[in-house]
Short mmCIF file of C-alpha atoms and ligand atoms in Angstrom, two decimals:
data_model
loop_
_atom_site.label_atom_id
_atom_site.label_comp_id
_atom_site.label_asym_id
_atom_site.label_seq_id
_atom_site.Cartn_x
_atom_site.Cartn_y
_atom_site.Cartn_z
CA UNK A 26 50.88 339.22 -54.88
CA UNK A 27 49.69 336.92 -52.13
CA UNK A 28 48.13 333.69 -53.29
CA UNK A 29 44.49 332.98 -52.58
CA UNK A 30 44.44 329.40 -51.38
CA UNK A 31 41.42 327.14 -51.96
CA UNK A 32 40.90 323.49 -51.21
CA UNK A 33 38.56 321.22 -53.14
CA UNK A 34 36.97 318.73 -50.79
CA UNK A 35 34.29 316.06 -50.66
CA UNK A 36 35.00 312.78 -48.93
CA UNK A 37 32.99 311.01 -51.61
CA UNK A 38 35.26 309.67 -54.36
CA UNK A 39 34.45 310.21 -58.01
CA UNK A 40 32.56 313.49 -57.70
CA UNK A 41 35.07 315.35 -59.95
CA UNK A 42 37.30 317.04 -57.37
CA UNK A 43 40.42 316.33 -59.39
CA UNK A 44 38.79 317.05 -62.76
CA UNK A 45 37.61 320.39 -61.43
CA UNK A 46 40.95 321.33 -59.88
CA UNK A 47 43.10 320.64 -62.94
CA UNK A 48 40.73 322.12 -65.51
CA UNK A 49 39.81 325.18 -63.49
CA UNK A 50 43.54 325.69 -62.86
CA UNK A 51 44.26 325.47 -66.59
CA UNK A 52 41.71 328.15 -67.43
CA UNK A 53 42.83 330.41 -64.59
CA UNK A 54 46.37 330.14 -65.96
CA UNK A 55 45.11 330.80 -69.49
CA UNK A 56 43.48 333.96 -68.11
CA UNK A 57 46.92 335.17 -67.10
CA UNK A 58 47.01 334.11 -63.46
CA UNK A 59 49.93 332.29 -61.88
CA UNK A 60 48.47 329.06 -60.53
CA UNK A 61 49.74 326.18 -58.40
CA UNK A 62 47.94 322.84 -58.06
CA UNK A 63 48.78 320.97 -54.86
CA UNK A 64 48.03 317.24 -55.06
CA UNK A 65 47.37 315.83 -51.59
CA UNK A 66 45.77 312.58 -52.77
CA UNK A 67 47.97 309.44 -52.57
CA UNK A 68 46.26 308.27 -55.78
CA UNK A 69 48.10 311.12 -57.55
CA UNK A 70 45.32 311.70 -60.08
CA UNK A 71 45.93 315.44 -60.34
CA UNK A 72 49.63 314.75 -60.85
CA UNK A 73 49.10 312.31 -63.73
CA UNK A 74 46.30 314.46 -65.18
CA UNK A 75 48.84 317.26 -65.54
CA UNK A 76 51.24 315.03 -67.43
CA UNK A 77 53.64 314.18 -64.59
CA UNK A 78 54.50 310.54 -63.88
CA UNK A 79 54.66 310.02 -60.09
CA UNK A 80 57.08 307.11 -60.57
CA UNK A 81 59.66 309.38 -62.12
CA UNK A 82 59.71 311.82 -59.21
CA UNK A 83 62.54 312.02 -56.72
CA UNK A 84 60.50 314.05 -54.27
CA UNK A 85 56.86 314.90 -53.72
CA UNK A 86 54.47 316.45 -51.26
CA UNK A 87 55.20 313.49 -49.00
CA UNK A 88 58.73 314.78 -48.43
CA UNK A 89 57.38 318.26 -47.82
CA UNK A 90 54.81 317.19 -45.23
CA UNK A 91 56.65 314.37 -43.51
CA UNK A 92 60.33 315.28 -43.96
CA UNK A 93 59.91 319.09 -43.95
CA UNK A 94 61.60 319.42 -47.33
CA UNK A 95 61.14 322.99 -48.66
CA UNK A 96 58.22 322.90 -51.12
CA UNK A 97 60.28 324.77 -53.74
CA UNK A 98 62.24 321.55 -54.21
CA UNK A 99 59.22 319.58 -55.40
CA UNK A 100 57.49 322.15 -57.63
CA UNK A 101 57.33 321.16 -61.27
CA UNK A 102 56.16 323.12 -64.27
CA UNK A 103 53.41 321.74 -66.54
CA UNK A 104 52.73 322.07 -70.26
CA UNK A 105 50.31 324.87 -69.47
CA UNK A 106 52.12 328.20 -69.20
CA UNK A 107 51.60 329.69 -65.74
CA UNK A 108 50.48 326.42 -64.16
CA UNK A 109 52.78 324.63 -61.70
CA UNK A 110 52.29 321.46 -59.68
CA UNK A 111 53.27 320.22 -56.24
CA UNK A 112 52.97 316.52 -57.09
CA UNK A 113 51.81 313.56 -55.01
CA UNK A 114 53.15 310.03 -54.93
CA UNK A 115 51.72 306.89 -53.38
CA UNK A 116 54.03 307.49 -50.37
CA UNK A 117 51.35 309.87 -49.19
CA UNK A 118 49.17 306.88 -48.32
CA UNK A 119 51.41 306.31 -45.31
CA UNK A 120 51.63 309.98 -44.48
CA UNK A 121 48.45 310.14 -42.40
CA UNK A 122 50.02 307.92 -39.75
CA UNK A 123 53.38 309.64 -39.85
CA UNK A 124 51.81 313.10 -39.72
CA UNK A 125 49.97 312.12 -36.57
CA UNK A 126 53.31 312.12 -34.74
CA UNK A 127 54.18 315.71 -35.71
CA UNK A 128 53.66 318.85 -33.67
CA UNK A 129 50.97 321.03 -35.20
CA UNK A 130 50.17 318.15 -37.52
CA UNK A 131 47.10 319.94 -38.96
CA UNK A 132 49.13 322.98 -40.04
CA UNK A 133 51.99 321.33 -41.93
CA UNK A 134 50.62 322.18 -45.38
CA UNK A 135 49.76 325.77 -44.42
CA UNK A 136 53.32 326.22 -43.14
CA UNK A 137 54.86 324.56 -46.18
CA UNK A 138 53.02 326.91 -48.56
CA UNK A 139 54.04 330.13 -46.77
CA UNK A 140 57.38 330.68 -48.56
CA UNK A 141 55.78 330.51 -52.04
CA UNK A 142 52.54 332.44 -51.59
CA UNK A 143 54.12 335.51 -53.21
CA UNK A 144 54.74 333.51 -56.40
CA UNK A 145 51.12 332.69 -57.26
CA UNK A 146 47.73 334.31 -57.63
CA UNK A 147 45.90 331.05 -56.93
CA UNK A 148 46.79 327.85 -55.12
CA UNK A 149 44.27 325.01 -55.61
CA UNK A 150 44.55 322.02 -53.29
CA UNK A 151 43.13 318.71 -54.54
CA UNK A 152 42.01 316.59 -51.58
CA UNK A 153 41.75 312.81 -51.17
CA UNK A 154 38.32 311.16 -50.76
CA UNK A 155 38.40 311.10 -46.97
CA UNK A 156 38.17 313.42 -43.99
CA UNK A 157 41.57 312.41 -42.59
CA UNK A 158 44.59 314.44 -41.68
CA UNK A 159 45.51 315.28 -45.28
CA UNK A 160 42.10 316.82 -45.88
CA UNK A 161 42.27 318.67 -42.55
CA UNK A 162 45.65 320.07 -43.64
CA UNK A 163 44.04 321.35 -46.85
CA UNK A 164 41.12 322.93 -45.01
CA UNK A 165 43.52 324.56 -42.57
CA UNK A 166 45.72 325.96 -45.36
CA UNK A 167 42.80 327.42 -47.34
CA UNK A 168 42.90 331.20 -46.90
CA UNK A 169 39.96 331.81 -49.22
CA UNK A 170 37.76 328.83 -48.66
CA UNK A 171 36.71 325.38 -49.67
CA UNK A 172 35.07 324.49 -52.97
CA UNK A 173 32.76 321.47 -52.84
CA UNK A 174 32.17 319.53 -56.07
CA UNK A 175 28.84 317.69 -56.04
CA UNK A 176 27.96 315.07 -58.62
CA UNK A 177 24.46 315.32 -60.12
CA UNK A 178 23.39 311.83 -59.11
CA UNK A 179 21.16 309.97 -56.69
CA UNK A 180 21.93 310.85 -53.04
CA UNK A 181 24.15 313.75 -54.08
CA UNK A 182 23.75 315.47 -50.72
CA UNK A 183 24.42 312.34 -48.70
CA UNK A 184 27.54 312.70 -46.59
CA UNK A 185 27.65 316.45 -47.02
CA UNK A 186 26.51 317.09 -43.46
CA UNK A 187 29.61 315.28 -42.20
CA UNK A 188 31.78 317.43 -44.49
CA UNK A 189 30.02 320.59 -43.27
CA UNK A 190 30.57 319.54 -39.65
CA UNK A 191 34.24 319.01 -40.34
CA UNK A 192 34.48 322.42 -42.01
CA UNK A 193 32.77 323.99 -38.98
CA UNK A 194 35.21 322.29 -36.60
CA UNK A 195 38.23 323.39 -38.61
CA UNK A 196 36.84 326.93 -38.64
CA UNK A 197 36.47 326.93 -34.87
CA UNK A 198 39.79 325.39 -33.99
CA UNK A 199 42.28 325.78 -36.82
CA UNK A 200 41.29 328.32 -39.48
CA UNK A 201 38.75 331.00 -38.65
CA UNK A 202 38.88 332.30 -42.24
CA UNK A 203 37.48 329.07 -43.67
CA UNK A 204 34.39 329.82 -45.77
CA UNK A 205 32.55 327.79 -48.40
CA UNK A 206 33.83 329.53 -51.52
CA UNK A 207 31.51 327.61 -53.80
CA UNK A 208 29.68 324.44 -54.73
CA UNK A 209 30.22 323.05 -58.24
CA UNK A 210 27.60 320.79 -59.81
CA UNK A 211 29.34 318.16 -61.93
CA UNK A 212 28.52 315.39 -64.43
CA UNK A 213 25.14 316.87 -65.26
CA UNK A 214 23.11 314.82 -67.72
CA UNK A 215 20.45 316.98 -69.33
CA UNK A 216 18.54 313.91 -70.52
CA UNK A 217 17.60 312.78 -67.04
CA UNK A 218 15.04 314.23 -64.67
CA UNK A 219 17.28 313.10 -61.85
CA UNK A 220 20.05 315.52 -62.79
CA UNK A 221 17.58 318.40 -62.84
CA UNK A 222 16.16 317.36 -59.47
CA UNK A 223 19.62 317.24 -57.95
CA UNK A 224 20.41 320.73 -59.24
CA UNK A 225 17.26 322.05 -57.55
CA UNK A 226 17.96 320.21 -54.32
CA UNK A 227 21.56 321.37 -54.08
CA UNK A 228 20.60 324.97 -54.89
CA UNK A 229 18.01 324.84 -52.13
CA UNK A 230 20.54 323.48 -49.67
CA UNK A 231 23.24 326.03 -50.63
CA UNK A 232 21.26 329.11 -51.75
CA UNK A 233 24.31 331.38 -52.11
CA UNK A 234 27.19 329.05 -52.79
CA UNK A 235 26.32 327.08 -55.93
CA UNK A 236 28.03 328.30 -59.10
CA UNK A 237 25.70 329.15 -61.98
CA UNK A 238 27.94 327.17 -64.30
CA UNK A 239 27.05 323.48 -64.35
CA UNK A 240 29.59 320.97 -65.64
CA UNK A 241 27.96 318.52 -68.07
CA UNK A 242 28.86 314.87 -68.35
CA UNK A 243 31.31 314.84 -71.27
CA UNK A 244 33.43 311.92 -72.46
CA UNK A 245 36.30 314.25 -73.40
CA UNK A 246 36.72 315.24 -69.76
CA UNK A 247 37.25 311.61 -68.80
CA UNK A 248 39.66 310.96 -71.70
CA UNK A 249 41.97 313.93 -71.14
CA UNK A 250 43.72 312.59 -67.98
CA UNK A 251 44.96 309.43 -69.72
CA UNK A 252 46.74 311.72 -72.19
CA UNK A 253 48.24 313.74 -69.35
CA UNK A 254 46.40 316.78 -70.63
CA UNK A 255 43.87 319.25 -69.34
CA UNK A 256 40.69 319.72 -71.36
CA UNK A 257 42.09 323.05 -72.52
CA UNK A 258 44.80 321.34 -74.54
CA UNK A 259 43.04 318.02 -75.21
CA UNK A 260 39.66 319.17 -76.57
CA UNK A 261 39.27 322.94 -76.22
CA UNK A 262 36.03 323.05 -78.24
CA UNK A 263 34.25 320.30 -76.30
CA UNK A 264 31.24 321.01 -74.06
CA UNK A 265 33.34 320.05 -71.04
CA UNK A 266 36.02 322.58 -71.98
CA UNK A 267 33.49 325.37 -72.51
CA UNK A 268 31.95 324.58 -69.13
CA UNK A 269 35.26 324.76 -67.25
CA UNK A 270 36.15 327.95 -69.11
CA UNK A 271 32.84 329.45 -67.99
CA UNK A 272 33.43 328.23 -64.45
CA UNK A 273 36.86 329.90 -64.41
CA UNK A 274 35.33 333.20 -65.48
CA UNK A 275 32.59 332.92 -62.89
CA UNK A 276 35.18 331.99 -60.25
CA UNK A 277 37.33 335.00 -61.11
CA UNK A 278 34.35 337.34 -61.02
CA UNK A 279 33.24 335.99 -57.68
CA UNK A 280 36.66 335.96 -56.09
CA UNK A 281 38.18 339.11 -57.48
CA UNK A 282 35.04 341.30 -57.29
CA UNK A 283 33.36 339.98 -54.14
CA UNK A 284 31.14 343.08 -53.82
CA UNK A 285 29.09 341.70 -56.75
CA UNK A 286 27.86 338.73 -54.75
N1 LIG B 17 31.97 316.04 -66.38
C1 LIG B 17 32.45 314.80 -66.51
N2 LIG B 17 32.06 314.02 -67.54
C2 LIG B 17 32.52 312.76 -67.69
N3 LIG B 17 33.40 312.19 -66.86
C3 LIG B 17 33.84 312.92 -65.81
C4 LIG B 17 33.40 314.25 -65.60
N4 LIG B 17 34.01 314.73 -64.48
C5 LIG B 17 34.79 313.73 -64.03
N5 LIG B 17 34.71 312.64 -64.81
C6 LIG B 17 35.36 311.34 -64.63
O1 LIG B 17 34.83 310.76 -63.44
C7 LIG B 17 35.83 310.11 -62.69
C8 LIG B 17 35.94 310.73 -61.30
O2 LIG B 17 36.38 312.07 -61.43
P1 LIG B 17 37.53 312.65 -60.48
O3 LIG B 17 37.77 314.05 -60.89
O4 LIG B 17 38.70 311.74 -60.47
O5 LIG B 17 36.78 312.61 -59.07
P2 LIG B 17 37.38 312.73 -57.59
O6 LIG B 17 38.66 313.49 -57.67
O7 LIG B 17 36.31 313.46 -56.82
O8 LIG B 17 37.55 311.33 -57.09
C9 LIG B 17 37.11 310.25 -63.50
O9 LIG B 17 37.27 309.11 -64.28
C10 LIG B 17 36.85 311.45 -64.38
O10 LIG B 17 37.58 311.43 -65.59
MG1 LIG B 18 40.58 312.93 -57.01
#
């Protein structure tokens, strides 16, 4: 196998990048795929959400990107069978500056992942809320595209043109395979007209990219990370769990049978 690599990007914080990465990853693993989550955010939310304490780590993605440590040395297993993690620590906050001094500084993550692509079906990269060098590294490493989570709230599309410009630049200069693999609508509240308006707006803006599956606002999804669990183990019957399970199925259909699009 050769891993399909996706990055999950939106420079807006709090739009459910991390929630989408860890829960989609859990359901892809539950569907029998070998999955790696790569946490590139210094806030380490994906790492803690998967039950790993960044303070107890001897090495993390920082060492891989800045010190060229082989990535195999930082991979950890998670409670979910088939789901591994390349964890982040707060060290990464300083990495942007240190990376700037490296040759081919935009390709460090792509290079680091090469030796392990035959070990996974899917590699999902969780990006920080910025368009800095860490995010550029994720976009450059993504062989099968970028997934953009969009929160169903006022001004949902604001800032997206800057993200799209960045994607276009990366495509031209660093990664000509970079496509938009999908747009995920998150934190949908069926009680508000606003949520429904945003869905319409985003579908108009991205006529082919938006996933049918919409992730509802669900308290269980926000509780699971503090227990170090994915929604699949924390509350598998909750609306949030069912939504991410449906998203995983839609994702697999789209990605593994692309002729159906
Ligand atoms: N569908 C949802 N329902 C309720 N809370 C959510 C949902 N998705 C995400 N959250 C919560 O919203 C906050 C931001 O989500 P997060 O995934 O960390 O966003 P990002 O990675 O884009 O910054 C977190 O506290 C998370 O638990
Ligand atoms: Mg995050």
